[in-house]
Each structure stands twice: as C-alpha cells, then as structure tokens.
Amino acid sequence: MATVLVVEDDEFVRSAIIRDLTGRSHAVRSAGRALDALREIAHVAPDVVVLDLGLPDLDGAEALKMLRAISDVPVIVATARDDEAEIVRLLRDGADDYLVKPFSGDHLNARLEAVLRRARPGAPSSVARVGGLVVDADRREARLDGAPLDLTRREFDLLAYLAARPDRVISRRELLSEVWRQSYGDDQTIDVHLSWLRRKLGESASRPRYLHTVRGVGVRLSPPAEG
C-alpha cells in the first residue's frame, strides 16, 4: 500500500481515480489546485504524486518545478498533450513517468508500482557512518558525535547521499540529478545548501572537517583527519 496524492482539477476524473486507487488498497489524498498540492506535499509527504498538467491556478509544468524545489517524491504526470517534445521536457524537469489521458486504472496502477519499485531499491543497510557522523536514511535521523542534527529535508537528503558515498568526489551535476532530481539548474543552490550543512556540522569551507570542496570537480564527505 502507498500514500498517493492525486492532483486533478476535474472533480469527476479525480473521484474516479480516488475510487480506483482506494479499491487497490492505496491511501489516497487529493488536491484540485497546484498550491494546495504543494501544501499537501510539504505536510503529508506522500509516496507518489499523480500530477495533472491542466490546473486552474498554475501551469502543471511550473507546478512540477516548484514541487521539485521542496521534495524528491516520485511524480507521474498525467497529460492530454501527447507530444514527444513536451513529454521529454517534463521528464527532464523532474517527472519520473507520465500517462497520456485517457488512461485505465490498471495502466495507472502499473505505472505507480513501477515508480515505487525504483524509489525503494533494496539496500543492505540504511545507516551510514563516517567518523563521528551517523546518518540513518530510513529513520531520517543524523547525529554528529552522538548529538542529533536539526536538518531540513533537503539538507538531510544531501547529507545522506554524500554519507552513502564516503571519500568519493561527487560532482554538482550528480547532486543536482540525484538529490534535486533535476537535469539542470544553478550551482549556487547546491553551494548554499552545502554552506548551511557545513554550519550545522560545525565547520566552514576554509576549515573543513567532513565536507571538502574539490575545486572545479565537486564535493567529498570524508572523516576528519586524526590529530
């Protein structure tokens, strides 16, 4: 069972999707406007979002970009625009999959299951340890020398991604793709989050302990040097 947020302004279509997904044992929440959907995502953290593009308050493509700024939740775009260039652009902007209207309940459910399988890959352990830093991806908890770290959702996602790959230099492009789920964007966004993360780790770019910038390449998370 998954928690599914259905974002669809057509009440008849929305009700039909909710009825079908509920009958398949999913927990379903819904919104008829983009801004309502963004509030739901921020407060409820659904497992997957089904996003219609024809929303009354905001173009669906713009809603997708705003959604990606606050969450990495899997998104299936539902569109009446059967246009290859448009679909490619949406996938590059952060959609995980798409459906062209009209679609059947079986088709939607199959796409949901496929997206959820990709979003929940098997892993031997969800806990990463780097020096005195412990990051539990399942519990979404991080501790430094035993003390809990107060991190935002994006800061935690960034730290967890780096902690799972200790001593490896990660490019900003990879961070943008894997943490922000965007194919392109501004490096400054990443640098700002790294700066906030450094502050919470008790370090700075000029005096790093865990986060080391490799100029022109990316960033590396490594345990502090002894002594």
Coordinates of N, CA and C in Angstrom, one line a residue:
M1 N 0.8 -1.2 0.0 CA 0.0 0.0 0.0 C 0.9 1.2 0.0
A2 N 0.5 2.3 -0.8 CA 1.2 3.5 -0.8 C 0.3 4.7 -0.5
T3 N 0.9 5.8 -0.1 CA 0.1 7.0 0.0 C 0.2 7.8 -1.2
V4 N -0.9 8.0 -1.9 CA -0.8 8.6 -3.3 C -1.6 10.0 -3.2
L5 N -0.9 11.0 -3.7 CA -1.5 12.3 -3.8 C -2.0 12.5 -5.2
V6 N -3.3 12.7 -5.5 CA -3.9 12.9 -6.8 C -4.1 14.3 -7.0
V7 N -3.5 15.0 -7.9 CA -3.7 16.4 -8.2 C -4.4 16.5 -9.5
E8 N -5.7 16.8 -9.4 CA -6.5 16.8 -10.6 C -7.7 17.8 -10.4
D9 N -7.9 18.8 -11.3 CA -9.0 19.8 -11.0 C -10.3 19.3 -11.4
D10 N -10.4 18.3 -12.3 CA -11.7 17.8 -12.8 C -12.3 16.9 -11.7
E11 N -13.4 17.3 -11.1 CA -13.9 16.5 -9.9 C -14.3 15.1 -10.3
F12 N -14.9 14.9 -11.5 CA -15.3 13.6 -11.9 C -14.1 12.7 -12.1
V13 N -13.1 13.2 -12.8 CA -11.9 12.4 -13.0 C -11.2 12.1 -11.7
R14 N -11.1 13.1 -10.9 CA -10.4 12.9 -9.6 C -11.1 11.9 -8.7
S15 N -12.4 11.9 -8.7 CA -13.2 10.9 -7.9 C -13.0 9.5 -8.5
A16 N -13.0 9.4 -9.8 CA -12.8 8.1 -10.4 C -11.4 7.5 -10.0
I17 N -10.4 8.3 -10.1 CA -9.0 7.9 -9.8 C -8.9 7.5 -8.3
I18 N -9.5 8.3 -7.4 CA -9.5 8.0 -6.0 C -10.2 6.7 -5.7
R19 N -11.4 6.5 -6.3 CA -12.1 5.3 -6.1 C -11.3 4.1 -6.6
D20 N -10.7 4.2 -7.7 CA -9.9 3.0 -8.2 C -8.7 2.7 -7.3
L21 N -8.0 3.7 -6.9 CA -6.8 3.5 -6.1 C -7.1 3.0 -4.7
T22 N -8.2 3.6 -4.2 CA -8.7 3.1 -2.8 C -9.1 1.6 -2.9
G23 N -9.7 1.2 -4.0 CA -10.1 -0.2 -4.2 C -8.9 -1.1 -4.3
R24 N -7.7 -0.5 -4.6 CA -6.5 -1.3 -4.7 C -5.6 -1.2 -3.4
S25 N -6.3 -0.7 -2.3 CA -5.7 -0.6 -1.0 C -4.7 0.5 -0.8
H26 N -4.7 1.5 -1.7 CA -3.8 2.6 -1.5 C -4.5 3.7 -0.6
A27 N -3.7 4.4 0.1 CA -4.2 5.5 0.9 C -4.1 6.7 -0.1
V28 N -5.3 7.4 -0.3 CA -5.3 8.5 -1.3 C -5.7 9.8 -0.7
R29 N -4.9 10.8 -1.0 CA -5.2 12.2 -0.7 C -5.4 12.9 -2.0
S30 N -6.0 14.1 -2.0 CA -6.2 14.7 -3.3 C -6.2 16.3 -3.2
A31 N -6.0 16.9 -4.3 CA -6.0 18.4 -4.4 C -6.4 18.7 -5.8
G32 N -7.2 19.9 -5.9 CA -7.6 20.3 -7.2 C -6.9 21.5 -7.7
R33 N -5.9 22.0 -6.9 CA -5.1 23.2 -7.3 C -3.6 22.9 -7.0
A34 N -2.8 23.5 -7.7 CA -1.3 23.3 -7.6 C -0.8 23.7 -6.2
L35 N -1.3 24.9 -5.7 CA -0.8 25.4 -4.4 C -1.3 24.5 -3.3
D36 N -2.5 24.0 -3.4 CA -3.0 23.0 -2.4 C -2.1 21.8 -2.4
A37 N -1.7 21.3 -3.6 CA -0.9 20.1 -3.7 C 0.4 20.4 -3.0
L38 N 1.0 21.5 -3.3 CA 2.3 21.8 -2.7 C 2.3 21.8 -1.1
R39 N 1.2 22.3 -0.6 CA 1.0 22.3 0.9 C 0.9 20.9 1.4
E40 N 0.1 20.0 0.6 CA 0.0 18.6 1.0 C 1.3 17.9 1.0
I41 N 2.1 18.2 0.0 CA 3.4 17.5 -0.1 C 4.3 17.9 1.0
A42 N 4.3 19.2 1.4 CA 5.1 19.7 2.5 C 4.7 19.1 3.8
H43 N 3.4 18.8 4.0 CA 3.0 18.4 5.3 C 2.7 16.9 5.4
V44 N 2.4 16.2 4.3 CA 2.0 14.8 4.4 C 3.1 13.9 3.9
A45 N 3.9 14.4 3.0 CA 5.0 13.6 2.4 C 4.5 12.3 1.8
P46 N 3.7 12.3 0.7 CA 3.1 11.1 0.1 C 4.3 10.3 -0.5
D47 N 3.9 9.0 -0.9 CA 4.9 8.2 -1.5 C 5.0 8.5 -3.0
V48 N 4.0 8.9 -3.6 CA 4.0 9.2 -5.0 C 2.9 10.3 -5.3
V49 N 3.1 11.1 -6.4 CA 2.1 12.1 -6.8 C 1.7 11.8 -8.2
V50 N 0.4 11.9 -8.5 CA -0.1 11.8 -9.8 C -0.5 13.3 -10.1
L51 N 0.2 13.9 -11.0 CA 0.0 15.4 -11.3 C -0.6 15.7 -12.6
D52 N -1.8 16.2 -12.7 CA -2.4 16.7 -13.9 C -1.8 18.0 -14.3
L53 N -1.6 18.2 -15.6 CA -0.9 19.5 -16.0 C -1.9 20.6 -16.2
G54 N -3.2 20.3 -16.4 CA -4.2 21.4 -16.7 C -4.8 21.9 -15.4
L55 N -4.1 22.5 -14.5 CA -4.6 23.0 -13.3 C -5.0 24.5 -13.4
P56 N -6.0 24.9 -12.6 CA -6.6 26.2 -12.8 C -5.7 27.4 -12.3
D57 N -4.9 27.1 -11.3 CA -4.2 28.2 -10.7 C -2.7 28.3 -11.1
L58 N -2.2 27.2 -11.7 CA -0.8 27.2 -12.1 C -0.6 26.2 -13.2
D59 N 0.2 26.5 -14.2 CA 0.5 25.5 -15.2 C 1.2 24.3 -14.6
G60 N 0.8 23.1 -15.0 CA 1.4 21.9 -14.4 C 2.9 21.8 -14.5
A61 N 3.4 22.3 -15.6 CA 4.9 22.3 -15.7 C 5.6 23.1 -14.7
E62 N 5.0 24.3 -14.4 CA 5.5 25.2 -13.4 C 5.3 24.6 -12.0
A63 N 4.2 23.9 -11.8 CA 3.9 23.2 -10.5 C 4.9 22.1 -10.3
L64 N 5.3 21.4 -11.3 CA 6.3 20.4 -11.2 C 7.7 21.0 -10.8
K65 N 8.1 22.1 -11.3 CA 9.3 22.7 -10.9 C 9.3 23.2 -9.5
M66 N 8.1 23.7 -9.0 CA 8.0 24.2 -7.7 C 8.0 23.0 -6.7
L67 N 7.4 21.9 -7.1 CA 7.3 20.7 -6.3 C 8.8 20.1 -6.1
R68 N 9.5 20.1 -7.2 CA 10.9 19.6 -7.2 C 11.8 20.4 -6.3
A69 N 11.4 21.7 -6.0 CA 12.2 22.5 -5.2 C 12.1 22.2 -3.7
I70 N 11.0 21.5 -3.4 CA 10.7 21.1 -2.0 C 10.7 19.6 -1.7
S71 N 10.7 18.8 -2.7 CA 10.6 17.4 -2.4 C 11.1 16.5 -3.6
D72 N 11.6 15.3 -3.3 CA 12.0 14.4 -4.3 C 11.0 13.2 -4.4
V73 N 9.8 13.5 -4.0 CA 8.8 12.4 -4.1 C 8.6 12.1 -5.6
P74 N 8.4 10.8 -5.9 CA 8.2 10.4 -7.3 C 6.9 11.0 -7.9
V75 N 7.0 11.5 -9.1 CA 5.8 12.2 -9.7 C 5.5 11.5 -11.1
I76 N 4.2 11.2 -11.2 CA 3.7 10.7 -12.5 C 2.9 11.8 -13.1
V77 N 3.2 12.3 -14.2 CA 2.5 13.4 -14.9 C 1.4 12.8 -15.7
A78 N 0.1 13.3 -15.5 CA -1.0 12.9 -16.4 C -1.3 14.1 -17.3
T79 N -1.2 13.8 -18.6 CA -1.3 14.9 -19.6 C -2.2 14.5 -20.8
A80 N -2.9 15.5 -21.3 CA -3.6 15.2 -22.5 C -2.8 15.6 -23.7
R81 N -1.5 16.1 -23.5 CA -0.6 16.6 -24.5 C 0.3 15.4 -25.0
D82 N -0.2 14.7 -26.0 CA 0.6 13.5 -26.5 C 1.6 14.1 -27.5
D83 N 2.6 14.8 -26.9 CA 3.6 15.4 -27.7 C 5.0 15.0 -27.2
E84 N 5.8 14.4 -28.0 CA 7.1 13.8 -27.6 C 8.0 14.9 -27.0
A85 N 8.1 16.0 -27.6 CA 9.0 17.1 -27.1 C 8.5 17.6 -25.7
E86 N 7.2 17.7 -25.6 CA 6.7 18.1 -24.3 C 6.9 17.1 -23.2
I87 N 6.8 15.8 -23.5 CA 7.0 14.8 -22.5 C 8.4 14.7 -22.1
V88 N 9.3 14.8 -23.1 CA 10.8 14.8 -22.8 C 11.1 16.0 -21.9
R89 N 10.6 17.1 -22.2 CA 10.8 18.3 -21.3 C 10.4 18.1 -19.9
L90 N 9.2 17.5 -19.7 CA 8.7 17.2 -18.4 C 9.5 16.2 -17.6
L91 N 10.0 15.2 -18.3 CA 10.9 14.2 -17.7 C 12.2 14.8 -17.3
R92 N 12.7 15.7 -18.1 CA 13.9 16.4 -17.7 C 13.7 17.4 -16.6
D93 N 12.5 17.9 -16.5 CA 12.2 18.9 -15.4 C 11.9 18.2 -14.1
G94 N 11.9 16.8 -14.1 CA 11.7 16.2 -12.8 C 10.6 15.1 -12.7
A95 N 9.8 15.0 -13.7 CA 8.8 13.9 -13.7 C 9.5 12.5 -13.8
D96 N 8.9 11.6 -13.1 CA 9.5 10.2 -13.1 C 8.9 9.3 -14.1
D97 N 7.6 9.7 -14.5 CA 6.9 8.9 -15.5 C 5.7 9.8 -16.0
Y98 N 5.0 9.3 -17.0 CA 3.9 10.0 -17.5 C 2.8 9.1 -18.0
L99 N 1.6 9.6 -18.1 CA 0.4 8.9 -18.6 C -0.3 9.9 -19.5
V100 N -0.7 9.5 -20.7 CA -1.5 10.3 -21.6 C -3.0 10.0 -21.4
K101 N -3.8 11.0 -21.1 CA -5.2 10.8 -20.9 C -5.9 10.5 -22.3
P102 N -7.0 9.7 -22.2 CA -7.5 8.9 -21.0 C -6.7 7.7 -20.8
F103 N -6.7 7.2 -19.5 CA -5.9 6.0 -19.2 C -6.8 5.2 -18.2
S104 N -6.5 3.9 -18.2 CA -7.3 3.0 -17.4 C -6.7 2.9 -16.0
G105 N -7.5 2.4 -15.0 CA -7.0 2.2 -13.7 C -5.8 1.2 -13.6
D106 N -5.9 0.1 -14.5 CA -4.8 -0.8 -14.5 C -3.5 -0.2 -15.0
H107 N -3.6 0.7 -16.0 CA -2.5 1.3 -16.5 C -1.8 2.2 -15.5
L108 N -2.6 3.0 -14.8 CA -2.1 3.9 -13.7 C -1.5 3.1 -12.6
N109 N -2.1 2.0 -12.2 CA -1.6 1.2 -11.1 C -0.2 0.6 -11.5
A110 N -0.1 0.1 -12.7 CA 1.1 -0.5 -13.2 C 2.2 0.6 -13.1
R111 N 1.9 1.8 -13.5 CA 3.0 2.9 -13.5 C 3.3 3.2 -12.1
L112 N 2.3 3.2 -11.2 CA 2.6 3.5 -9.8 C 3.5 2.5 -9.2
E113 N 3.2 1.2 -9.4 CA 4.1 0.1 -8.9 C 5.5 0.2 -9.4
A114 N 5.7 0.5 -10.7 CA 7.0 0.6 -11.3 C 7.8 1.8 -10.7
V115 N 7.1 2.9 -10.5 CA 7.8 4.1 -9.9 C 8.2 3.8 -8.5
L116 N 7.3 3.2 -7.7 CA 7.6 2.9 -6.3 C 8.7 1.9 -6.2
R117 N 8.8 0.9 -7.1 CA 9.9 0.0 -7.1 C 11.3 0.7 -7.3
R118 N 11.3 1.6 -8.2 CA 12.5 2.4 -8.5 C 12.9 3.3 -7.3
A119 N 11.8 3.8 -6.6 CA 12.1 4.7 -5.5 C 12.5 4.0 -4.2
R120 N 12.2 2.7 -4.2 CA 12.5 1.9 -2.9 C 13.5 0.8 -3.3
P121 N 14.7 1.1 -3.8 CA 15.6 0.0 -4.1 C 16.0 -0.7 -2.8
G122 N 16.3 -2.0 -2.9 CA 16.8 -2.8 -1.8 C 18.2 -2.3 -1.4
A123 N 18.5 -2.3 -0.1 CA 19.9 -1.9 0.3 C 20.2 -2.7 1.6
P124 N 21.5 -3.1 1.7 CA 21.9 -3.9 2.9 C 21.7 -3.2 4.2
S125 N 21.9 -1.9 4.2 CA 21.8 -1.1 5.4 C 21.5 0.3 5.1
S126 N 20.6 0.9 5.9 CA 20.2 2.3 5.7 C 21.1 3.3 6.5
V127 N 22.0 2.8 7.3 CA 22.8 3.6 8.2 C 24.2 3.7 7.7
A128 N 24.6 5.0 7.5 CA 26.0 5.3 7.0 C 26.7 5.9 8.2
R129 N 28.0 5.5 8.4 CA 28.8 6.0 9.4 C 30.1 6.6 8.8
V130 N 30.4 7.8 9.0 CA 31.6 8.5 8.6 C 32.2 9.2 9.7
G131 N 33.3 8.7 10.3 CA 33.8 9.3 11.5 C 32.8 9.3 12.6
G132 N 32.6 10.5 13.2 CA 31.6 10.6 14.3 C 30.2 11.0 13.7
L133 N 30.0 10.9 12.4 CA 28.8 11.2 11.8 C 28.0 10.0 11.5
V134 N 26.8 9.9 11.9 CA 25.9 8.7 11.7 C 24.6 9.2 11.0
V135 N 24.3 8.6 9.8 CA 23.1 9.1 9.1 C 22.2 7.8 8.9
D136 N 21.0 7.9 9.4 CA 20.1 6.8 9.2 C 19.0 7.2 8.2
A137 N 19.1 6.7 7.0 CA 18.2 7.1 5.9 C 16.8 6.7 6.1
D138 N 16.6 5.5 6.7 CA 15.2 5.0 7.0 C 14.5 5.9 8.0
R139 N 15.2 6.2 9.1 CA 14.6 7.0 10.2 C 14.7 8.5 9.9
R140 N 15.5 8.8 8.9 CA 15.8 10.2 8.5 C 16.3 11.0 9.8
E141 N 17.3 10.4 10.4 CA 18.0 10.9 11.5 C 19.5 11.0 11.3
A142 N 20.1 12.1 11.7 CA 21.5 12.2 11.6 C 22.1 12.7 13.0
R143 N 23.2 12.2 13.3 CA 23.9 12.5 14.6 C 25.4 12.8 14.3
L144 N 25.9 13.8 15.1 CA 27.3 14.1 15.0 C 27.8 14.0 16.4
D145 N 28.8 13.1 16.6 CA 29.4 12.8 17.9 C 28.3 12.5 18.9
G146 N 27.2 11.8 18.5 CA 26.1 11.5 19.4 C 25.0 12.5 19.6
A147 N 25.3 13.7 19.1 CA 24.2 14.8 19.2 C 23.4 14.8 17.9
P148 N 22.1 14.9 18.1 CA 21.2 15.0 16.9 C 21.4 16.3 16.1
L149 N 21.4 16.2 14.8 CA 21.5 17.3 13.9 C 20.1 17.7 13.5
D150 N 19.8 19.0 13.5 CA 18.5 19.6 13.1 C 18.6 20.0 11.7
L151 N 18.2 19.1 10.7 CA 18.4 19.4 9.3 C 17.0 19.6 8.6
T152 N 17.0 20.4 7.6 CA 15.8 20.5 6.7 C 15.8 19.2 5.9
R153 N 14.7 19.0 5.2 CA 14.5 17.9 4.3 C 15.6 17.8 3.3
R154 N 15.9 18.9 2.6 CA 16.9 18.9 1.6 C 18.3 18.7 2.1
E155 N 18.6 19.4 3.3 CA 19.9 19.2 3.9 C 20.1 17.7 4.3
F156 N 19.1 17.1 4.8 CA 19.2 15.6 5.1 C 19.5 14.8 3.9
D157 N 18.7 15.1 2.8 CA 18.9 14.3 1.6 C 20.3 14.5 1.0
L158 N 20.8 15.7 1.1 CA 22.1 16.0 0.6 C 23.2 15.2 1.4
L159 N 23.0 15.3 2.7 CA 24.0 14.7 3.6 C 23.9 13.2 3.5
A160 N 22.7 12.6 3.4 CA 22.6 11.1 3.3 C 23.2 10.6 2.0
Y161 N 23.0 11.4 0.9 CA 23.6 11.0 -0.4 C 25.1 11.0 -0.3
L162 N 25.7 12.0 0.3 CA 27.2 12.1 0.4 C 27.7 11.0 1.4
A163 N 27.0 10.8 2.5 CA 27.4 9.8 3.5 C 27.4 8.4 3.0
A164 N 26.5 8.1 2.0 CA 26.5 6.8 1.5 C 27.6 6.5 0.5
R165 N 28.4 7.6 0.2 CA 29.5 7.5 -0.8 C 30.7 8.2 -0.2
P166 N 31.2 7.7 1.0 CA 32.3 8.4 1.6 C 33.6 8.4 0.8
D167 N 34.3 9.5 0.9 CA 35.7 9.6 0.2 C 35.6 9.6 -1.3
R168 N 34.4 9.8 -1.8 CA 34.2 9.9 -3.2 C 33.8 11.3 -3.6
V169 N 34.5 11.9 -4.6 CA 34.2 13.2 -5.0 C 32.9 13.2 -5.9
I170 N 31.9 13.9 -5.4 CA 30.6 13.9 -6.1 C 30.4 15.2 -6.9
S171 N 30.2 15.2 -8.1 CA 30.0 16.4 -8.9 C 28.7 17.1 -8.6
R172 N 28.7 18.4 -8.9 CA 27.4 19.1 -8.7 C 26.4 18.6 -9.6
R173 N 26.7 18.2 -10.8 CA 25.7 17.7 -11.7 C 25.1 16.5 -11.2
E174 N 25.9 15.6 -10.5 CA 25.3 14.4 -10.0 C 24.4 14.7 -8.8
L175 N 24.8 15.7 -8.0 CA 23.9 16.1 -6.9 C 22.6 16.7 -7.4
L176 N 22.7 17.5 -8.4 CA 21.5 18.1 -9.0 C 20.6 17.0 -9.5
S177 N 21.1 16.0 -10.1 CA 20.3 14.9 -10.7 C 19.8 14.0 -9.7
E178 N 20.6 13.6 -8.7 CA 20.2 12.5 -7.7 C 19.5 13.1 -6.5
V179 N 19.9 14.3 -6.0 CA 19.3 14.8 -4.8 C 18.2 15.8 -5.1
W180 N 18.4 16.6 -6.1 CA 17.4 17.6 -6.5 C 16.4 17.0 -7.6
R181 N 16.8 15.9 -8.2 CA 16.0 15.3 -9.3 C 15.8 16.3 -10.4
Q182 N 16.8 17.0 -10.8 CA 16.7 18.0 -11.9 C 17.9 17.7 -12.9
S183 N 17.6 17.9 -14.1 CA 18.7 17.6 -15.1 C 19.6 18.8 -15.3
Y184 N 19.1 20.0 -14.9 CA 19.9 21.2 -15.0 C 19.5 22.2 -13.9
G185 N 20.4 23.1 -13.6 CA 20.0 24.1 -12.6 C 21.2 25.0 -12.2
D186 N 21.1 25.7 -11.1 CA 22.1 26.7 -10.7 C 23.0 26.0 -9.6
D187 N 24.3 26.0 -9.9 CA 25.2 25.5 -8.9 C 25.1 26.3 -7.6
Q188 N 24.7 27.5 -7.6 CA 24.6 28.3 -6.4 C 23.6 27.7 -5.4
T189 N 22.6 27.1 -5.9 CA 21.6 26.4 -5.0 C 22.3 25.3 -4.2
I190 N 23.1 24.5 -4.9 CA 23.9 23.5 -4.2 C 24.9 24.1 -3.2
D191 N 25.6 25.1 -3.6 CA 26.6 25.8 -2.7 C 25.9 26.3 -1.5
V192 N 24.7 26.9 -1.6 CA 24.1 27.5 -0.5 C 23.7 26.4 0.5
H193 N 23.2 25.2 0.0 CA 22.8 24.1 0.9 C 24.1 23.5 1.6
L194 N 25.2 23.4 0.8 CA 26.4 22.9 1.4 C 26.9 23.9 2.5
S195 N 26.7 25.2 2.3 CA 27.1 26.2 3.3 C 26.3 26.0 4.6
W196 N 25.0 25.8 4.4 CA 24.1 25.6 5.6 C 24.5 24.3 6.3
L197 N 24.8 23.2 5.5 CA 25.2 21.9 6.1 C 26.5 22.0 6.9
R198 N 27.5 22.8 6.3 CA 28.7 22.9 7.0 C 28.6 23.6 8.3
R199 N 27.7 24.6 8.4 CA 27.5 25.3 9.6 C 26.9 24.4 10.7
K200 N 26.0 23.5 10.3 CA 25.4 22.6 11.2 C 26.4 21.5 11.6
L201 N 27.4 21.2 10.8 CA 28.5 20.3 11.1 C 29.6 20.9 11.9
G202 N 29.5 22.2 12.2 CA 30.5 23.0 12.9 C 31.8 23.2 12.2
E203 N 31.7 23.5 10.9 CA 32.8 23.7 10.1 C 32.6 24.8 9.1
S204 N 33.6 25.1 8.3 CA 33.4 26.1 7.2 C 34.2 25.7 6.0
A205 N 34.0 26.3 4.9 CA 34.7 25.9 3.6 C 36.2 26.1 3.8
S206 N 36.6 27.1 4.6 CA 38.0 27.4 4.7 C 38.6 26.5 5.8
R207 N 37.8 25.9 6.7 CA 38.3 25.0 7.7 C 37.4 23.8 7.7
P208 N 37.5 22.9 6.7 CA 36.6 21.8 6.6 C 37.0 20.6 7.5
R209 N 36.0 19.9 8.0 CA 36.2 18.7 8.7 C 35.7 17.5 8.0
Y210 N 34.4 17.6 7.6 CA 33.8 16.5 6.8 C 33.6 16.8 5.3
L211 N 33.1 18.0 5.1 CA 32.8 18.4 3.7 C 34.0 19.1 3.0
H212 N 34.5 18.5 2.0 CA 35.7 19.0 1.3 C 35.4 19.3 -0.1
T213 N 35.5 20.6 -0.5 CA 35.3 21.0 -1.9 C 36.5 20.7 -2.7
V214 N 36.3 20.1 -3.8 CA 37.4 19.8 -4.8 C 37.1 20.8 -5.9
R215 N 37.9 21.9 -6.0 CA 37.6 23.0 -6.9 C 37.5 22.5 -8.4
G216 N 36.4 22.9 -9.0 CA 36.2 22.5 -10.4 C 35.6 21.1 -10.6
V217 N 35.5 20.4 -9.5 CA 35.0 19.0 -9.7 C 33.8 18.7 -8.9
G218 N 33.8 18.9 -7.6 CA 32.6 18.7 -6.7 C 32.9 18.7 -5.3
V219 N 32.3 17.8 -4.5 CA 32.5 17.8 -3.0 C 32.6 16.4 -2.6
R220 N 33.4 16.2 -1.5 CA 33.6 14.9 -0.9 C 33.4 14.9 0.6
L221 N 32.7 13.9 1.1 CA 32.5 13.7 2.5 C 33.5 12.7 3.0
S222 N 34.3 13.1 3.9 CA 35.3 12.2 4.5 C 35.4 12.4 6.0
P223 N 35.9 11.4 6.7 CA 36.0 11.5 8.2 C 37.2 12.5 8.4
P224 N 37.1 13.2 9.6 CA 38.1 14.2 9.9 C 39.5 13.5 10.1
A225 N 40.5 14.2 9.7 CA 41.9 13.7 9.9 C 42.2 13.6 11.3
E226 N 42.8 12.6 11.8 CA 43.1 12.4 13.2 C 44.3 13.4 13.6
G227 N 44.2 13.8 14.8 CA 45.2 14.7 15.3 C 44.8 16.1 15.0

